PDB file of C-alpha atoms in Angstrom:
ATOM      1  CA  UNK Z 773     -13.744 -44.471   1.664  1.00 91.00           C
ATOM      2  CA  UNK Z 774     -11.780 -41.776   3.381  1.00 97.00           C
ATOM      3  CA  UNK Z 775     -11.496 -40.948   7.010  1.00 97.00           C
ATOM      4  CA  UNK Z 776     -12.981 -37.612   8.518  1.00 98.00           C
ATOM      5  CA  UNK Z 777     -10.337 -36.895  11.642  1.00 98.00           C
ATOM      6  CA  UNK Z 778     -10.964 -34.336  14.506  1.00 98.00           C
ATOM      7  CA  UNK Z 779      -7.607 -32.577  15.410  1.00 98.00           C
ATOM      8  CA  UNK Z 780      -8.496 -30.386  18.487  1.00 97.00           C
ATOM      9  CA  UNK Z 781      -6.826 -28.689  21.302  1.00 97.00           C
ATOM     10  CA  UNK Z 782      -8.524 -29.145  24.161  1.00 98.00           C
ATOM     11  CA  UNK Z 783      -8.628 -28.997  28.420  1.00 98.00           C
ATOM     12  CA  UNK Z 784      -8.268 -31.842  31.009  1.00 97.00           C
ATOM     13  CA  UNK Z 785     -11.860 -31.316  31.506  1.00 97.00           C
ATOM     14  CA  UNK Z 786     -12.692 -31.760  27.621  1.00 96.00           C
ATOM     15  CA  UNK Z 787     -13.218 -27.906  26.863  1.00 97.00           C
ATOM     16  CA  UNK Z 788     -11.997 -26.701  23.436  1.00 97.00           C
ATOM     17  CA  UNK Z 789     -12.678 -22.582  24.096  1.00 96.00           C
ATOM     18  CA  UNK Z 790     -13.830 -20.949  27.308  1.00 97.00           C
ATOM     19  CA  UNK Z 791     -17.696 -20.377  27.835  1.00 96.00           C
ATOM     20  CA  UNK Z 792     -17.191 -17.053  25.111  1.00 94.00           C
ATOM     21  CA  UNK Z 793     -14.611 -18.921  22.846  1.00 92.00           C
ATOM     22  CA  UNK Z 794     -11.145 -18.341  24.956  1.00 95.00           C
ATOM     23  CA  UNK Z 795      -8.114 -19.726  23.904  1.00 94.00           C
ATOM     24  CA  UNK Z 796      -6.210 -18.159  26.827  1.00 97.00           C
ATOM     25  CA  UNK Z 797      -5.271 -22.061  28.335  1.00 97.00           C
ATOM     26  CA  UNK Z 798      -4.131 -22.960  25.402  1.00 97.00           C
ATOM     27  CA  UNK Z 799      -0.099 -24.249  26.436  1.00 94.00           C
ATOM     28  CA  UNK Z 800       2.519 -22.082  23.931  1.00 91.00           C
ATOM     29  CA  UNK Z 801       5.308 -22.626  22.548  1.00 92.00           C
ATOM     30  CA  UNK Z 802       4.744 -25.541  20.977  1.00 92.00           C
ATOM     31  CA  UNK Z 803       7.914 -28.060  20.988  1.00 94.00           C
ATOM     32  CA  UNK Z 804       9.459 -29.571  17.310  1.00 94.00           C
ATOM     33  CA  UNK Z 805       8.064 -32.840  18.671  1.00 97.00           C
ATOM     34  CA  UNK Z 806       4.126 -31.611  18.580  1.00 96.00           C
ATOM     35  CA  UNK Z 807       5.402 -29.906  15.612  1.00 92.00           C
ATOM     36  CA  UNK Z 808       6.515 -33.564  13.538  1.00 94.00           C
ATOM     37  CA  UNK Z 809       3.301 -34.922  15.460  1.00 97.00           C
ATOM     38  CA  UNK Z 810       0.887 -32.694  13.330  1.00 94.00           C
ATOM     39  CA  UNK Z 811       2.941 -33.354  10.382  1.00 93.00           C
ATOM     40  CA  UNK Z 812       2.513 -36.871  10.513  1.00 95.00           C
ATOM     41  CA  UNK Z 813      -1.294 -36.620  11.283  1.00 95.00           C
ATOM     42  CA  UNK Z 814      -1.512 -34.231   8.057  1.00 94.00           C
ATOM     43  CA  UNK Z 815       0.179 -36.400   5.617  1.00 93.00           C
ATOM     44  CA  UNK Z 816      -2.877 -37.915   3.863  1.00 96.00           C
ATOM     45  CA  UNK Z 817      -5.458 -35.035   4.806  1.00 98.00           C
ATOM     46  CA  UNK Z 818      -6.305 -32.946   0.980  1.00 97.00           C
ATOM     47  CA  UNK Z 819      -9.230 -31.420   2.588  1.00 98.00           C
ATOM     48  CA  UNK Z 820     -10.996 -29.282   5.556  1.00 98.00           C
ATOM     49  CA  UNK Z 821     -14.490 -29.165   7.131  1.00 98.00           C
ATOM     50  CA  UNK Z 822     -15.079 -26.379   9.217  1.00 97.00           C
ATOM     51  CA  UNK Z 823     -18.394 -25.202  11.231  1.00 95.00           C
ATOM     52  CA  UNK Z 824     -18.964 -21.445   9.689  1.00 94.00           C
ATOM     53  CA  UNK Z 825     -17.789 -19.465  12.869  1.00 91.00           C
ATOM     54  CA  UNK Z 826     -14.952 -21.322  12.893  1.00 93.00           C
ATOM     55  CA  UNK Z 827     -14.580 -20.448   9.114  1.00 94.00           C
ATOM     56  CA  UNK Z 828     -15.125 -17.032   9.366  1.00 94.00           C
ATOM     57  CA  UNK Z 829     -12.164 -16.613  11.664  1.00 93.00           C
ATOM     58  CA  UNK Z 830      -9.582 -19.344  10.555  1.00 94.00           C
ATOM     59  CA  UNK Z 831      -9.902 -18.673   6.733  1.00 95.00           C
ATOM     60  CA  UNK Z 832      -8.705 -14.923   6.963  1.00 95.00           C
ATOM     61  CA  UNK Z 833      -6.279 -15.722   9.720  1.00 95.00           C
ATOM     62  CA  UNK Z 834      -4.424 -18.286   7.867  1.00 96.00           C
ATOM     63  CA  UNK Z 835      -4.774 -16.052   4.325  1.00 95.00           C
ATOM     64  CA  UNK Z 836      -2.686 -13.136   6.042  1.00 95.00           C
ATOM     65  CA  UNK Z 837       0.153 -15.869   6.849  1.00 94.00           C
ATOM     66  CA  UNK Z 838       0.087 -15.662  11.219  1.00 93.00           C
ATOM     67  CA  UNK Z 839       3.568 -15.160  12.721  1.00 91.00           C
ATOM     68  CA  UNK Z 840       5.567 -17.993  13.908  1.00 86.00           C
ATOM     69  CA  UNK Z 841       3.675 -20.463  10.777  1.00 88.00           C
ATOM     70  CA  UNK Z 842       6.419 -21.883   8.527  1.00 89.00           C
ATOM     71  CA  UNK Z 843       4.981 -21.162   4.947  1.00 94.00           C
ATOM     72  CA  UNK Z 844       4.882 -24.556   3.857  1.00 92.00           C
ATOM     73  CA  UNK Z 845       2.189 -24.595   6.674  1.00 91.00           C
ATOM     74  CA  UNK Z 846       0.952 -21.512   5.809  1.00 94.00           C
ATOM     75  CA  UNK Z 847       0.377 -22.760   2.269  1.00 95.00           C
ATOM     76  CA  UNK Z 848      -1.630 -26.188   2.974  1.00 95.00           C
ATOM     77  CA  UNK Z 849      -4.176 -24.571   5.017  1.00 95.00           C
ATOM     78  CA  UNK Z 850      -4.445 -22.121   2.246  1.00 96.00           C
ATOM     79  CA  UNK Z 851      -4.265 -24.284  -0.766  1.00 97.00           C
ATOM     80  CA  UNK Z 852      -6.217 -27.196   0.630  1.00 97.00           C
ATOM     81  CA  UNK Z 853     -10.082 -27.238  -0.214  1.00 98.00           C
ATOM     82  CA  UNK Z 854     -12.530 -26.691   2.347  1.00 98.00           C
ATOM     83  CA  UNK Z 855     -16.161 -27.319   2.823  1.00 97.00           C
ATOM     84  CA  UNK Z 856     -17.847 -25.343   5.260  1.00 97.00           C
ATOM     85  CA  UNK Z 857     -20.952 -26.633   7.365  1.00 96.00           C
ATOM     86  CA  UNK Z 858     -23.774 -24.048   7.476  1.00 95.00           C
ATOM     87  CA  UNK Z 859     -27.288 -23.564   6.969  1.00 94.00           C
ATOM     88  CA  UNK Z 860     -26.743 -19.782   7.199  1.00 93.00           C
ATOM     89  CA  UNK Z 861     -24.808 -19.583   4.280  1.00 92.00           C
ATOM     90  CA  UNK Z 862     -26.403 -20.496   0.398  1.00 88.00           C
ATOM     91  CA  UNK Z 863     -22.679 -19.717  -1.174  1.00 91.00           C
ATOM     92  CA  UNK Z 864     -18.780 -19.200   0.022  1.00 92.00           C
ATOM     93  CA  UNK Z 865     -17.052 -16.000   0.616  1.00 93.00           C
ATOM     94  CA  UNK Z 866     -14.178 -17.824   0.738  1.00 93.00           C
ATOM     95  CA  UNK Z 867     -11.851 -18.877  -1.842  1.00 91.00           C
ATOM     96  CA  UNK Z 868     -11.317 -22.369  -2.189  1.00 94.00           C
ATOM     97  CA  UNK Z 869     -14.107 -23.295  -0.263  1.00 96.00           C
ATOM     98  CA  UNK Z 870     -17.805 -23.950  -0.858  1.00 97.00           C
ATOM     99  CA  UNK Z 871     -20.692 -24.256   1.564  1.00 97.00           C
ATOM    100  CA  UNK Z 872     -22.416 -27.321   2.782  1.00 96.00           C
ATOM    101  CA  UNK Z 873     -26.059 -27.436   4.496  1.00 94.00           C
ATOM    102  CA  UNK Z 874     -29.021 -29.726   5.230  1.00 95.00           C
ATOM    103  CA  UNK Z 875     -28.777 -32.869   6.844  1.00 96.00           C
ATOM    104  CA  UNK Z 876     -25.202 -33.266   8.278  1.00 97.00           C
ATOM    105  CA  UNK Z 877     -24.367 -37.060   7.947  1.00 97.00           C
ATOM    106  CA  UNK Z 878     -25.754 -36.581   4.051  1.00 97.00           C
ATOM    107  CA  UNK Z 879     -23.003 -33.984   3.384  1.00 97.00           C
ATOM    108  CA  UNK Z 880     -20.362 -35.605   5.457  1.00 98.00           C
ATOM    109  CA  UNK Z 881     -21.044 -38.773   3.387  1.00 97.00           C
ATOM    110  CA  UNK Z 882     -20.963 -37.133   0.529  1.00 97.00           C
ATOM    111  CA  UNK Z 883     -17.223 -35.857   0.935  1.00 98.00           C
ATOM    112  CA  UNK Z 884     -16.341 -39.134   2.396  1.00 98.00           C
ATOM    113  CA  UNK Z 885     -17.302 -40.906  -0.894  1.00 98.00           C
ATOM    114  CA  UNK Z 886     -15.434 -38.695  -2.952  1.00 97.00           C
ATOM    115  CA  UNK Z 887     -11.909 -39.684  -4.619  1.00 97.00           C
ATOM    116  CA  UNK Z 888      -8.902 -38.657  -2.226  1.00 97.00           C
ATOM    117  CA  UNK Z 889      -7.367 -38.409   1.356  1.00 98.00           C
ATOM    118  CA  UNK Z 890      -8.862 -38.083   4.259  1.00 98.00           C
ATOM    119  CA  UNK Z 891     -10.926 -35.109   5.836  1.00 98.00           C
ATOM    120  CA  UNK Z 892     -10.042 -33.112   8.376  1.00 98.00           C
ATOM    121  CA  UNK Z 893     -11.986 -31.006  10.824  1.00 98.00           C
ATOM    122  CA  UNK Z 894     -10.916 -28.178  13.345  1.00 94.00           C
ATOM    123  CA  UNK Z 895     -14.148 -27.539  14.678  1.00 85.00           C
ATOM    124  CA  UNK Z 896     -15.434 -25.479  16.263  1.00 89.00           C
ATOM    125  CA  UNK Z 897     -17.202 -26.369  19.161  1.00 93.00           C
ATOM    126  CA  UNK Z 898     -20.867 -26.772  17.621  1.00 94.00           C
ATOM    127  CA  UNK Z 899     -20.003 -28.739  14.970  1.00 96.00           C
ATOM    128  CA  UNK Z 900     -17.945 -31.332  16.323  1.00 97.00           C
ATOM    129  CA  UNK Z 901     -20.141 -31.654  18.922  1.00 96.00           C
ATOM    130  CA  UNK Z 902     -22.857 -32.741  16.153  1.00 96.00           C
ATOM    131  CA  UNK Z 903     -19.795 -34.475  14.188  1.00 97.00           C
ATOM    132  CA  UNK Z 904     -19.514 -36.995  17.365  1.00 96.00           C
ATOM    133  CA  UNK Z 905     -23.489 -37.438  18.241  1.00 95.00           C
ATOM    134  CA  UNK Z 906     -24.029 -38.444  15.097  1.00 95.00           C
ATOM    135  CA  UNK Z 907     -20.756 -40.791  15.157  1.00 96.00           C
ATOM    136  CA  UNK Z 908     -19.296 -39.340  11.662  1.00 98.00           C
ATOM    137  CA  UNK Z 909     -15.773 -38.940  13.212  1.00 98.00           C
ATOM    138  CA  UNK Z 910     -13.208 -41.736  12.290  1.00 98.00           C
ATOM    139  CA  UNK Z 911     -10.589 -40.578  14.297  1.00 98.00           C
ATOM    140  CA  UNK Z 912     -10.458 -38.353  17.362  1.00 98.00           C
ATOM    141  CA  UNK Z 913      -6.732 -36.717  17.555  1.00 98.00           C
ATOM    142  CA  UNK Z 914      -6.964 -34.665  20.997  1.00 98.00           C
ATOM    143  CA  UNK Z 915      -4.346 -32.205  21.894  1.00 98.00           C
ATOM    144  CA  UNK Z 916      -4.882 -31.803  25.752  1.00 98.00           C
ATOM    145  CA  UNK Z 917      -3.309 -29.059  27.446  1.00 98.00           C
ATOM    146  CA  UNK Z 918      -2.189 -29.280  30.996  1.00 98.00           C
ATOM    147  CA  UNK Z 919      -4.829 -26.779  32.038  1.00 97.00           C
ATOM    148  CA  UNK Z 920      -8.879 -27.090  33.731  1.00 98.00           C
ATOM    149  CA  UNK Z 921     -10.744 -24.596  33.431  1.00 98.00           C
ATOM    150  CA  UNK Z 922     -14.454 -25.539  34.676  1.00 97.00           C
ATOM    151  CA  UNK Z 923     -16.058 -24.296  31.718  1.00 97.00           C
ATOM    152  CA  UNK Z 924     -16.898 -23.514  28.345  1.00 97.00           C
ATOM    153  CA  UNK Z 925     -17.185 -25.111  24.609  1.00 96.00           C
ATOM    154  CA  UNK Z 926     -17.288 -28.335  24.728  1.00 95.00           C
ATOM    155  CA  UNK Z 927     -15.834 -31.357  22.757  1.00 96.00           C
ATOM    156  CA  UNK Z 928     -18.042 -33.786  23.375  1.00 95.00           C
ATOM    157  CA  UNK Z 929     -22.328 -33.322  23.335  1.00 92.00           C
ATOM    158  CA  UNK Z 930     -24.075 -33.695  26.357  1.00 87.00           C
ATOM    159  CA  UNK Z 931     -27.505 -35.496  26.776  1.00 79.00           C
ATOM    160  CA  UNK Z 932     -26.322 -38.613  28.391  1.00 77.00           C
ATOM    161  CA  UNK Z 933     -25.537 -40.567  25.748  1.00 82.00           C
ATOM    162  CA  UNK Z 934     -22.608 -42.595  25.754  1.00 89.00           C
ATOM    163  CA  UNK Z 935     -20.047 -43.065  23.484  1.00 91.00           C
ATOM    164  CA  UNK Z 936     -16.796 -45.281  23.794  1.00 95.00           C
ATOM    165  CA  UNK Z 937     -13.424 -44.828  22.246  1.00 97.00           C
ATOM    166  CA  UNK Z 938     -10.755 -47.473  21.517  1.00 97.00           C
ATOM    167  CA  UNK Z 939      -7.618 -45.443  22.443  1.00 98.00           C
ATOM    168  CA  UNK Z 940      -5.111 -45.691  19.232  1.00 98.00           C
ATOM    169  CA  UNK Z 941      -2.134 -44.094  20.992  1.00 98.00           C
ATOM    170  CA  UNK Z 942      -1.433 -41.206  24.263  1.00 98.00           C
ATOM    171  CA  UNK Z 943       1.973 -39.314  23.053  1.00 98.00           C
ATOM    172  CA  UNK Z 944       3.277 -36.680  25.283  1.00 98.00           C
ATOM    173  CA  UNK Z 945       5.345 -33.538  24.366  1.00 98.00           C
ATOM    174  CA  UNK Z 946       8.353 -31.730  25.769  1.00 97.00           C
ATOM    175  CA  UNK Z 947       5.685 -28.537  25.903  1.00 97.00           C
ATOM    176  CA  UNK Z 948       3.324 -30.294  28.117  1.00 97.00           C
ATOM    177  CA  UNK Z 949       0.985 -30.685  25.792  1.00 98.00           C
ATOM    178  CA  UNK Z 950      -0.573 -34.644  25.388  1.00 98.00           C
ATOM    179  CA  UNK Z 951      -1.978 -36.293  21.838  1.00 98.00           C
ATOM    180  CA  UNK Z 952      -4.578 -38.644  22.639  1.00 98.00           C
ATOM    181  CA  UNK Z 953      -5.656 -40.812  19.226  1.00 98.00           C
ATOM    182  CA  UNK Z 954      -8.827 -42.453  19.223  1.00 98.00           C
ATOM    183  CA  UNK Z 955     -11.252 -44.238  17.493  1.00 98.00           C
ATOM    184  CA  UNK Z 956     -15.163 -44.379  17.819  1.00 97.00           C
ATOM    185  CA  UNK Z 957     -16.373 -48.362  18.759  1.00 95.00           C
ATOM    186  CA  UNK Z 958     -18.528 -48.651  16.359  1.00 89.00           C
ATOM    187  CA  UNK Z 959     -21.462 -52.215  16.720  1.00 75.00           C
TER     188      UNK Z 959
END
């Protein structure tokens, strides 16, 4: 069965935009050790789930190739297939992508029972929110950035509900930036 993994940057208070979506906090340049660190994480991902916001802006901005991208990661987020999470949508605008709506642990399922690597998701905010209540994450890879900022888009749902992590690894980067690996305890 393959593995649906989170990779998202995120605050020391656990906020991955700013109450309207910022990205302002967000600690750049990256160093060549993040760099090799996403690399690694990437290895055995052949697909993407995205919520549709998310989708509407990442899709274009990695089809016009973004400055300071190498093309060979240019090309994987490209060439990769993606399923987008929406109940807005009936079909893709996208290429290489088709739409997925309805209940949201029946689609995840679905993808995870399919032939191939894992599954990767970017977000955004809504969706793995609903990706975490519902405990369909396998692994949480958490970039946090060296920055609070008191409010905004969340990572995790509220409601009171507890969930507990087993913490896989904590790497640090030369940029300041920290990867926290974790895993859902699951029974």
């Amino acid at each position: 069965m393959r593995k649906l993994k989170l990779q998202v940057q995120t605050t020391l208070d656990g906020y991955m935009g700013g109450p309207h979506g910022e990205m302002d906090w967000m600690t750049f340049p990256w160093t060549d050790d993040l760099g090799a660190h996403i690399t690694g994480l990437m290895e055995n991902v052949d697909h993407i789930v995205l919520g549709r916001r998310l989708a509407e802006g990442f899709i274009p901005a990695w089809k016009s190739g973004p400055e300071g991208e190498t093309q060979e990661a240019i090309d994987f987020m490209n060439n990769t297939p993606k399923t987008v999470i929406s109940n807005d949508l009936t079909e893709s605008p996208w290429d290489n992508a088709v739409v997925a709506g309805g209940d949201l642990a029946e689609a995840i399922g679905k993808l995870k029972a399919q032939p191939g690597g894992d599954l990767i998701t970017y977000g955004g905010s809504t969706l793995v929110t609903s990706l975490i209540a519902a405990d369909l994450i396998d692994e949480l890879n958490l970039f946090v950035n060296p920055t609070a900022i008191g409010a905004g888009l969340p990572v995790f749902p509220g409601g009171g509900d507890k969930k507990r992590f087993r913490v896989v690894s904590v790497t640090p980067f030369d940029c300041g930036v920290t990867a926290v690996r974790l895993e859902p305890r699951r029974g």
